Amino acid sequence: MTTLSEYSVGELVEKCIHNDKHAQGVLFHKYYPVLFGLLYRYTSSMEDAEDLLQETYVKIFTTIKTLKNPEAVEGWMKKVAVNTALTFLKKKKKLADLHKILPTDVEEENDHIDWLTQISSEQLHQRISELPPGYRTVINLYAIEGYSHQQISEALGISENTSRTQYMKAKGILKKKLLVFKQSDTQHER
Amino acid sequence: MKDKTFEQILSEKLGQYPMMVTDPELTFEAIQEQLREKKKRRFGFWFIIILPVFLFAGTVSIMSYMDSKLLNKKIPSSQNTNVDQSNQSSSIPADENISVNKKQPENSQPQNSQPNSTSHSDLNTQSNQFSMKEKTVNSINTVKNNYETKFISRNSNNINLNDTTRESKVNENEPQINNLPLVKLVDSMKTTDQSTLITDSFNRKKDSFIDATALSYQNMTYVPEKLSLRSFQDILNDLKDERKGDQNSIVFAIYPHISIMGMKNEITAGSTPSSYIDSLYLSSRQSQDKFMLGLQTGIGTRMTINKYFTMTLGVNYSYYSFNQAHDDSVNFISTVPFGTYASRMESIEIPFTLGANIPMGRFGLAIDIGAAPSFNIYASYLTKPVGSNLLYETNGLDSLSEVTPVNLYLTGNILLTYSINNRFRLFAGFTSRYGVFSVFNEGNQINQHPFGFGSRFGFEFLFGKRRQ
């Protein structure tokens, strides 16, 4: 396999546009761990994430000619992966809970959780994967991918307000989970 | 902790959090395989879409070309619309020279044939017979318009001199005789040198511009001749159809056709697996490539009611091929690790559809929808392991017994039609079908939901009389 340093990103994209299998291999190996991690955050299933990874790369290789700025290939690939994951979740009807009417008294959690920085990525990943699919999706989109509530509402077909309230609720649940985990971890250490 | 910080931490910790797949090389190969499959399917899709369009367009072009070529052969000139030119012939004596559009001198000499002129052979006073050739290709529409007002009066066996007189007056916006297609004027044409009066069918005398010749067209009969591919009778039928389109008419048609279909085959388990192996079998069957290629041919009858509505009953023979690379379902059962798995099914269908027909001149749009009971007549499965030439085949009755004998499909067609004449019509378009059939294997039931979309092309031959 060719090393990454042989190609600049622009060259890599250009070769992929011309269906260069070698360049496609380089692009795949460079970005698949990040994309796989992203997809796993949405699906919480290794098998589903692997299937979606394949699907994502097939989409990437067939539509890469539409990429206008080759330097932004990573962000574009992530976006393709997110869209693929959202389509999958919609198809599996796992986002149905997002449309449910929520209680208005969403708890606002502004307490100090400095200990959050001490939690490893893997543990954080684990706690997020325990969330219901709808909450998990909103957390992923807003907190990690940096989507605005307007973008989320368009992507998921919900209103901006629903996105906002769902996010607040999801964040509250996640914080509680993290707190419980932190407490049990501390007790375990003692 | 502020929200911003919470989101920042999440983004930093998880935004680039990598995870490794079990076997990246295998995953990449799988991606390449999918890309290859996608290319094949894209080609197949465009082939299915483009092929009927090209076939249809090609056929229409060829037919149009042939049509115009034949017309051009028969007609000396499509430019000539003047009877006075066509009626000038060296073979015609001066006193019999028919000049309609402009006056001729009494003793006008015969003129040689000119470009765009038509000779009238055998035109003489002895035979009292001459024929007038068609003067223009564009005359068909005029003939349509004139037919009932002029030539429908053939029963009187008398073509009015009045008409002939009118034709001489170019600017009167009257139908002109020079638009006659291939008309023979037969019988008892009398010529007199002196008379300048013409007697019409109502015994009214009119001044004739023909100085030297007064013609009395008595008992003339117009005999329409064949007009290239479309006969004069066809034109008349079209006229009748147009006028009586709102009345009931029943037309039967036979339409042999051929269809190419791609089918997306959705497999769902119809029963709970009885064992772990069965569950593996089912899951592998469900995850396998589900693309089928279908070919269908058949014949049927179509009844057109009220010109716009159709009922169709037919018989189709269907052939479906189902190929799967890297399948491990049947191989799992037969302890062969990986291979190519192919199946084939053949069935006879009896489609019954209702639809609408929207005529647009020679073209038309036919839409119909209906049901088609399908009787399976053959099923086979063929397995070829990777790296081996061995074939594991089950076919014929054994495999047939694993599928339900009769299935029901819903079917629909959108067809563009082109009428060559009122007996023969070409069609091409798209067809779709959906149905369910079950496969029973090892005590399990697998319901397959094939959805097909493809192209259909063929021709219709209409027979039977229109009932009006």
Short mmCIF file of N, CA, C and O in Angstrom, two decimals, chain A residues 21 24-25 28-29 32-34 36 40-41 50 53-54 57-58 62 74 78 110-114 116-117 119 121-122 124-125 128 142-144 167 171, chain B residues 1-3 5-32 34-36 38-39 42:
data_model
loop_
_atom_site.label_atom_id
_atom_site.label_comp_id
_atom_site.label_asym_id
_atom_site.label_seq_id
_atom_site.Cartn_x
_atom_site.Cartn_y
_atom_site.Cartn_z
N LYS A 21 -7.86 2.92 -8.21
CA LYS A 21 -8.10 2.02 -7.08
C LYS A 21 -7.06 2.20 -5.98
O LYS A 21 -7.36 2.10 -4.79
N GLN A 24 -7.86 5.24 -4.04
CA GLN A 24 -9.04 4.96 -3.21
C GLN A 24 -8.63 4.20 -1.95
O GLN A 24 -9.15 4.45 -0.86
N GLY A 25 -7.67 3.28 -2.12
CA GLY A 25 -7.17 2.52 -0.98
C GLY A 25 -6.49 3.43 0.04
O GLY A 25 -6.68 3.29 1.25
N PHE A 28 -9.10 5.44 1.82
CA PHE A 28 -9.84 4.58 2.75
C PHE A 28 -9.06 4.38 4.04
O PHE A 28 -9.57 4.57 5.14
N HIS A 29 -7.79 4.01 3.87
CA HIS A 29 -7.00 3.70 5.06
C HIS A 29 -6.73 4.93 5.91
O HIS A 29 -6.54 4.84 7.12
N TYR A 32 -10.70 5.80 7.46
CA TYR A 32 -11.73 4.88 7.95
C TYR A 32 -11.82 4.82 9.47
O TYR A 32 -12.92 4.67 10.01
N PRO A 33 -10.69 4.93 10.23
CA PRO A 33 -10.86 4.83 11.70
C PRO A 33 -11.77 5.94 12.25
O PRO A 33 -12.61 5.69 13.11
N VAL A 34 -11.59 7.16 11.74
CA VAL A 34 -12.41 8.28 12.22
C VAL A 34 -13.87 8.08 11.80
O VAL A 34 -14.79 8.27 12.60
N PHE A 36 -15.32 5.31 11.01
CA PHE A 36 -15.89 4.15 11.70
C PHE A 36 -16.31 4.54 13.12
O PHE A 36 -17.38 4.14 13.61
N TYR A 40 -20.08 4.43 14.50
CA TYR A 40 -20.37 3.62 15.70
C TYR A 40 -21.10 4.46 16.75
O TYR A 40 -21.96 3.95 17.48
N ARG A 41 -20.73 5.74 16.85
CA ARG A 41 -21.43 6.62 17.79
C ARG A 41 -22.92 6.71 17.48
O ARG A 41 -23.75 6.85 18.36
N GLU A 50 -19.98 -1.19 10.55
CA GLU A 50 -19.15 -1.72 9.45
C GLU A 50 -19.89 -1.68 8.12
O GLU A 50 -19.33 -1.30 7.09
N LEU A 53 -20.04 1.82 7.06
CA LEU A 53 -18.73 2.29 6.60
C LEU A 53 -18.55 1.95 5.11
O LEU A 53 -18.10 2.78 4.32
N GLN A 54 -18.91 0.72 4.78
CA GLN A 54 -18.83 0.32 3.36
C GLN A 54 -19.72 1.21 2.50
O GLN A 54 -19.30 1.71 1.45
N TYR A 57 -18.27 4.68 2.07
CA TYR A 57 -17.16 4.78 1.11
C TYR A 57 -17.63 4.58 -0.33
O TYR A 57 -17.08 5.19 -1.25
N VAL A 58 -18.64 3.74 -0.51
CA VAL A 58 -19.18 3.59 -1.88
C VAL A 58 -19.76 4.92 -2.33
O VAL A 58 -19.53 5.37 -3.47
N THR A 62 -18.26 7.26 -5.39
CA THR A 62 -19.11 7.52 -6.56
C THR A 62 -19.49 8.99 -6.70
O THR A 62 -19.90 9.43 -7.78
N GLU A 74 -11.96 15.83 4.25
CA GLU A 74 -12.28 15.14 5.50
C GLU A 74 -13.65 15.56 6.03
O GLU A 74 -14.47 14.71 6.41
N LYS A 78 -16.99 13.22 6.39
CA LYS A 78 -17.73 13.08 7.65
C LYS A 78 -19.21 13.37 7.43
O LYS A 78 -20.07 12.72 8.01
N ASN A 110 -26.54 22.77 35.13
CA ASN A 110 -25.41 23.66 35.02
C ASN A 110 -24.39 23.46 36.15
O ASN A 110 -23.57 24.31 36.42
N ASP A 111 -24.54 22.31 36.79
CA ASP A 111 -23.59 22.05 37.89
C ASP A 111 -22.20 21.80 37.33
O ASP A 111 -22.01 21.50 36.16
N HIS A 112 -21.25 21.91 38.19
CA HIS A 112 -19.87 21.72 37.74
C HIS A 112 -19.55 20.25 37.57
O HIS A 112 -19.78 19.45 38.44
N ILE A 113 -19.11 19.91 36.38
CA ILE A 113 -18.68 18.53 36.15
C ILE A 113 -17.26 18.56 35.59
O ILE A 113 -16.98 18.09 34.48
N ASP A 114 -16.38 19.14 36.38
CA ASP A 114 -14.98 19.21 35.95
C ASP A 114 -14.39 17.82 35.74
O ASP A 114 -13.46 17.65 34.94
N LEU A 116 -15.45 15.60 34.15
CA LEU A 116 -15.72 15.09 32.80
C LEU A 116 -14.43 14.97 31.98
O LEU A 116 -14.27 14.05 31.19
N THR A 117 -13.51 15.90 32.25
CA THR A 117 -12.26 15.87 31.50
C THR A 117 -11.41 14.65 31.85
O THR A 117 -10.53 14.25 31.08
N ILE A 119 -12.61 11.66 32.31
CA ILE A 119 -13.18 10.44 31.72
C ILE A 119 -12.56 10.21 30.35
O ILE A 119 -12.42 11.14 29.55
N SER A 121 -12.02 8.86 26.47
CA SER A 121 -12.89 8.90 25.28
C SER A 121 -13.72 7.63 25.18
O SER A 121 -14.91 7.66 24.83
N GLU A 122 -13.09 6.51 25.48
CA GLU A 122 -13.79 5.22 25.35
C GLU A 122 -14.97 5.14 26.31
O GLU A 122 -16.06 4.69 25.95
N LEU A 124 -16.54 7.68 27.66
CA LEU A 124 -17.54 8.65 27.22
C LEU A 124 -18.35 8.08 26.05
O LEU A 124 -19.58 8.19 25.99
N HIS A 125 -17.62 7.44 25.17
CA HIS A 125 -18.24 6.80 24.01
C HIS A 125 -19.26 5.77 24.47
O HIS A 125 -20.38 5.67 23.94
N ILE A 128 -22.44 7.37 25.86
CA ILE A 128 -23.29 7.91 24.79
C ILE A 128 -24.02 6.79 24.06
O ILE A 128 -25.19 6.91 23.71
N TYR A 142 -25.19 17.78 17.53
CA TYR A 142 -25.02 19.13 18.07
C TYR A 142 -23.68 19.31 18.79
O TYR A 142 -22.91 20.23 18.49
N ALA A 143 -23.41 18.40 19.72
CA ALA A 143 -22.23 18.58 20.57
C ALA A 143 -20.93 18.16 19.88
O ALA A 143 -19.90 18.78 20.09
N ILE A 144 -21.01 17.11 19.06
CA ILE A 144 -19.76 16.58 18.51
C ILE A 144 -19.53 17.05 17.07
O ILE A 144 -18.44 17.51 16.73
N TYR A 167 -32.26 17.96 22.76
CA TYR A 167 -30.84 18.04 23.12
C TYR A 167 -30.67 18.29 24.61
O TYR A 167 -29.84 17.65 25.27
N LYS A 171 -28.84 15.73 26.98
CA LYS A 171 -27.64 16.14 27.74
C LYS A 171 -27.83 15.87 29.22
O LYS A 171 -26.90 15.40 29.90
N MET B 1 -20.37 23.38 35.25
CA MET B 1 -19.71 23.50 33.96
C MET B 1 -20.69 24.09 32.94
O MET B 1 -21.85 23.70 32.88
N LYS B 2 -20.22 25.06 32.20
CA LYS B 2 -21.07 25.69 31.21
C LYS B 2 -21.29 24.73 30.04
O LYS B 2 -20.47 23.85 29.77
N ASP B 3 -22.39 24.97 29.35
CA ASP B 3 -22.74 24.11 28.22
C ASP B 3 -21.64 24.08 27.17
O ASP B 3 -21.32 23.05 26.60
N THR B 5 -18.54 24.37 27.45
CA THR B 5 -17.44 23.52 27.85
C THR B 5 -17.81 22.05 27.72
O THR B 5 -17.01 21.22 27.27
N PHE B 6 -19.03 21.74 28.08
CA PHE B 6 -19.52 20.37 27.97
C PHE B 6 -19.42 19.89 26.51
O PHE B 6 -18.91 18.80 26.24
N GLU B 7 -19.87 20.74 25.61
CA GLU B 7 -19.85 20.36 24.19
C GLU B 7 -18.41 20.30 23.65
O GLU B 7 -18.08 19.44 22.83
N GLN B 8 -17.60 21.24 24.16
CA GLN B 8 -16.20 21.23 23.72
C GLN B 8 -15.52 19.93 24.13
O GLN B 8 -14.79 19.32 23.35
N ILE B 9 -15.79 19.54 25.36
CA ILE B 9 -15.14 18.31 25.86
C ILE B 9 -15.59 17.11 25.03
O ILE B 9 -14.77 16.27 24.61
N LEU B 10 -16.88 17.06 24.78
CA LEU B 10 -17.39 15.94 23.98
C LEU B 10 -16.76 15.92 22.58
O LEU B 10 -16.35 14.88 22.07
N SER B 11 -16.68 17.13 22.00
CA SER B 11 -16.14 17.22 20.65
C SER B 11 -14.67 16.83 20.61
O SER B 11 -14.22 16.11 19.72
N GLU B 12 -13.92 17.31 21.61
CA GLU B 12 -12.49 17.00 21.65
C GLU B 12 -12.24 15.52 21.88
O GLU B 12 -11.36 14.90 21.29
N LYS B 13 -13.04 14.96 22.79
CA LYS B 13 -12.78 13.56 23.16
C LYS B 13 -13.29 12.57 22.10
O LYS B 13 -12.73 11.49 21.94
N LEU B 14 -14.37 12.96 21.42
CA LEU B 14 -14.98 11.98 20.50
C LEU B 14 -14.89 12.36 19.02
O LEU B 14 -15.11 11.51 18.16
N GLY B 15 -14.61 13.64 18.77
CA GLY B 15 -14.59 14.10 17.38
C GLY B 15 -13.62 13.31 16.52
O GLY B 15 -13.90 13.02 15.36
N GLN B 16 -12.49 12.99 17.05
CA GLN B 16 -11.49 12.24 16.28
C GLN B 16 -11.22 10.88 16.91
O GLN B 16 -10.16 10.31 16.71
N TYR B 17 -12.19 10.41 17.67
CA TYR B 17 -11.97 9.13 18.36
C TYR B 17 -11.97 8.00 17.34
O TYR B 17 -12.98 7.70 16.71
N PRO B 18 -10.82 7.39 17.19
CA PRO B 18 -10.74 6.38 16.13
C PRO B 18 -11.18 5.00 16.60
O PRO B 18 -11.01 4.66 17.76
N MET B 19 -11.72 4.30 15.69
CA MET B 19 -12.03 2.89 15.98
C MET B 19 -11.60 2.07 14.79
O MET B 19 -11.76 2.49 13.64
N MET B 20 -11.10 0.91 15.06
CA MET B 20 -10.58 0.08 13.98
C MET B 20 -11.57 -1.01 13.60
O MET B 20 -12.18 -1.63 14.47
N VAL B 21 -11.70 -1.23 12.31
CA VAL B 21 -12.53 -2.35 11.87
C VAL B 21 -11.74 -3.63 11.99
O VAL B 21 -10.50 -3.62 12.09
N THR B 22 -12.42 -4.73 11.96
CA THR B 22 -11.77 -6.03 12.17
C THR B 22 -10.72 -6.30 11.10
O THR B 22 -9.60 -6.68 11.40
N ASP B 23 -11.10 -6.13 9.87
CA ASP B 23 -10.17 -6.42 8.78
C ASP B 23 -10.30 -5.35 7.69
O ASP B 23 -11.17 -5.46 6.81
N PRO B 24 -9.47 -4.32 7.78
CA PRO B 24 -9.60 -3.20 6.82
C PRO B 24 -9.47 -3.63 5.37
O PRO B 24 -10.21 -3.13 4.51
N GLU B 25 -8.55 -4.56 5.07
CA GLU B 25 -8.35 -4.98 3.68
C GLU B 25 -9.61 -5.64 3.12
O GLU B 25 -10.01 -5.40 1.98
N LEU B 26 -10.21 -6.47 3.97
CA LEU B 26 -11.44 -7.15 3.54
C LEU B 26 -12.55 -6.13 3.32
O LEU B 26 -13.32 -6.22 2.34
N THR B 27 -12.59 -5.15 4.21
CA THR B 27 -13.61 -4.10 4.07
C THR B 27 -13.41 -3.33 2.78
O THR B 27 -14.36 -3.05 2.05
N PHE B 28 -12.14 -3.02 2.49
CA PHE B 28 -11.85 -2.27 1.27
C PHE B 28 -12.21 -3.10 0.04
O PHE B 28 -12.75 -2.58 -0.94
N GLU B 29 -11.93 -4.39 0.08
CA GLU B 29 -12.28 -5.26 -1.04
C GLU B 29 -13.80 -5.30 -1.22
O GLU B 29 -14.30 -5.30 -2.35
N ALA B 30 -14.48 -5.33 -0.09
CA ALA B 30 -15.95 -5.35 -0.15
C ALA B 30 -16.47 -4.05 -0.80
O ALA B 30 -17.43 -4.06 -1.57
N ILE B 31 -15.81 -2.95 -0.46
CA ILE B 31 -16.20 -1.67 -1.05
C ILE B 31 -15.98 -1.69 -2.56
O ILE B 31 -16.83 -1.28 -3.34
N GLN B 32 -14.82 -2.21 -2.96
CA GLN B 32 -14.54 -2.30 -4.39
C GLN B 32 -15.55 -3.19 -5.11
O GLN B 32 -16.00 -2.89 -6.23
N GLN B 34 -18.61 -3.69 -4.19
CA GLN B 34 -19.87 -2.93 -4.27
C GLN B 34 -19.81 -1.91 -5.40
O GLN B 34 -20.80 -1.69 -6.10
N LEU B 35 -18.65 -1.29 -5.56
CA LEU B 35 -18.51 -0.29 -6.63
C LEU B 35 -18.66 -0.95 -8.00
O LEU B 35 -19.31 -0.40 -8.90
N ARG B 36 -18.06 -2.14 -8.13
CA ARG B 36 -18.18 -2.86 -9.40
C ARG B 36 -19.64 -3.22 -9.68
O ARG B 36 -20.15 -3.06 -10.78
N LYS B 38 -22.23 -1.76 -8.53
CA LYS B 38 -22.99 -0.54 -8.80
C LYS B 38 -22.82 -0.10 -10.25
O LYS B 38 -23.78 0.35 -10.88
N LYS B 39 -21.59 -0.23 -10.73
CA LYS B 39 -21.35 0.13 -12.13
C LYS B 39 -22.16 -0.75 -13.06
O LYS B 39 -22.77 -0.28 -14.02
N ARG B 42 -25.79 0.24 -12.85
CA ARG B 42 -26.03 1.51 -13.51
C ARG B 42 -26.10 1.31 -15.02
O ARG B 42 -26.96 1.83 -15.70
#
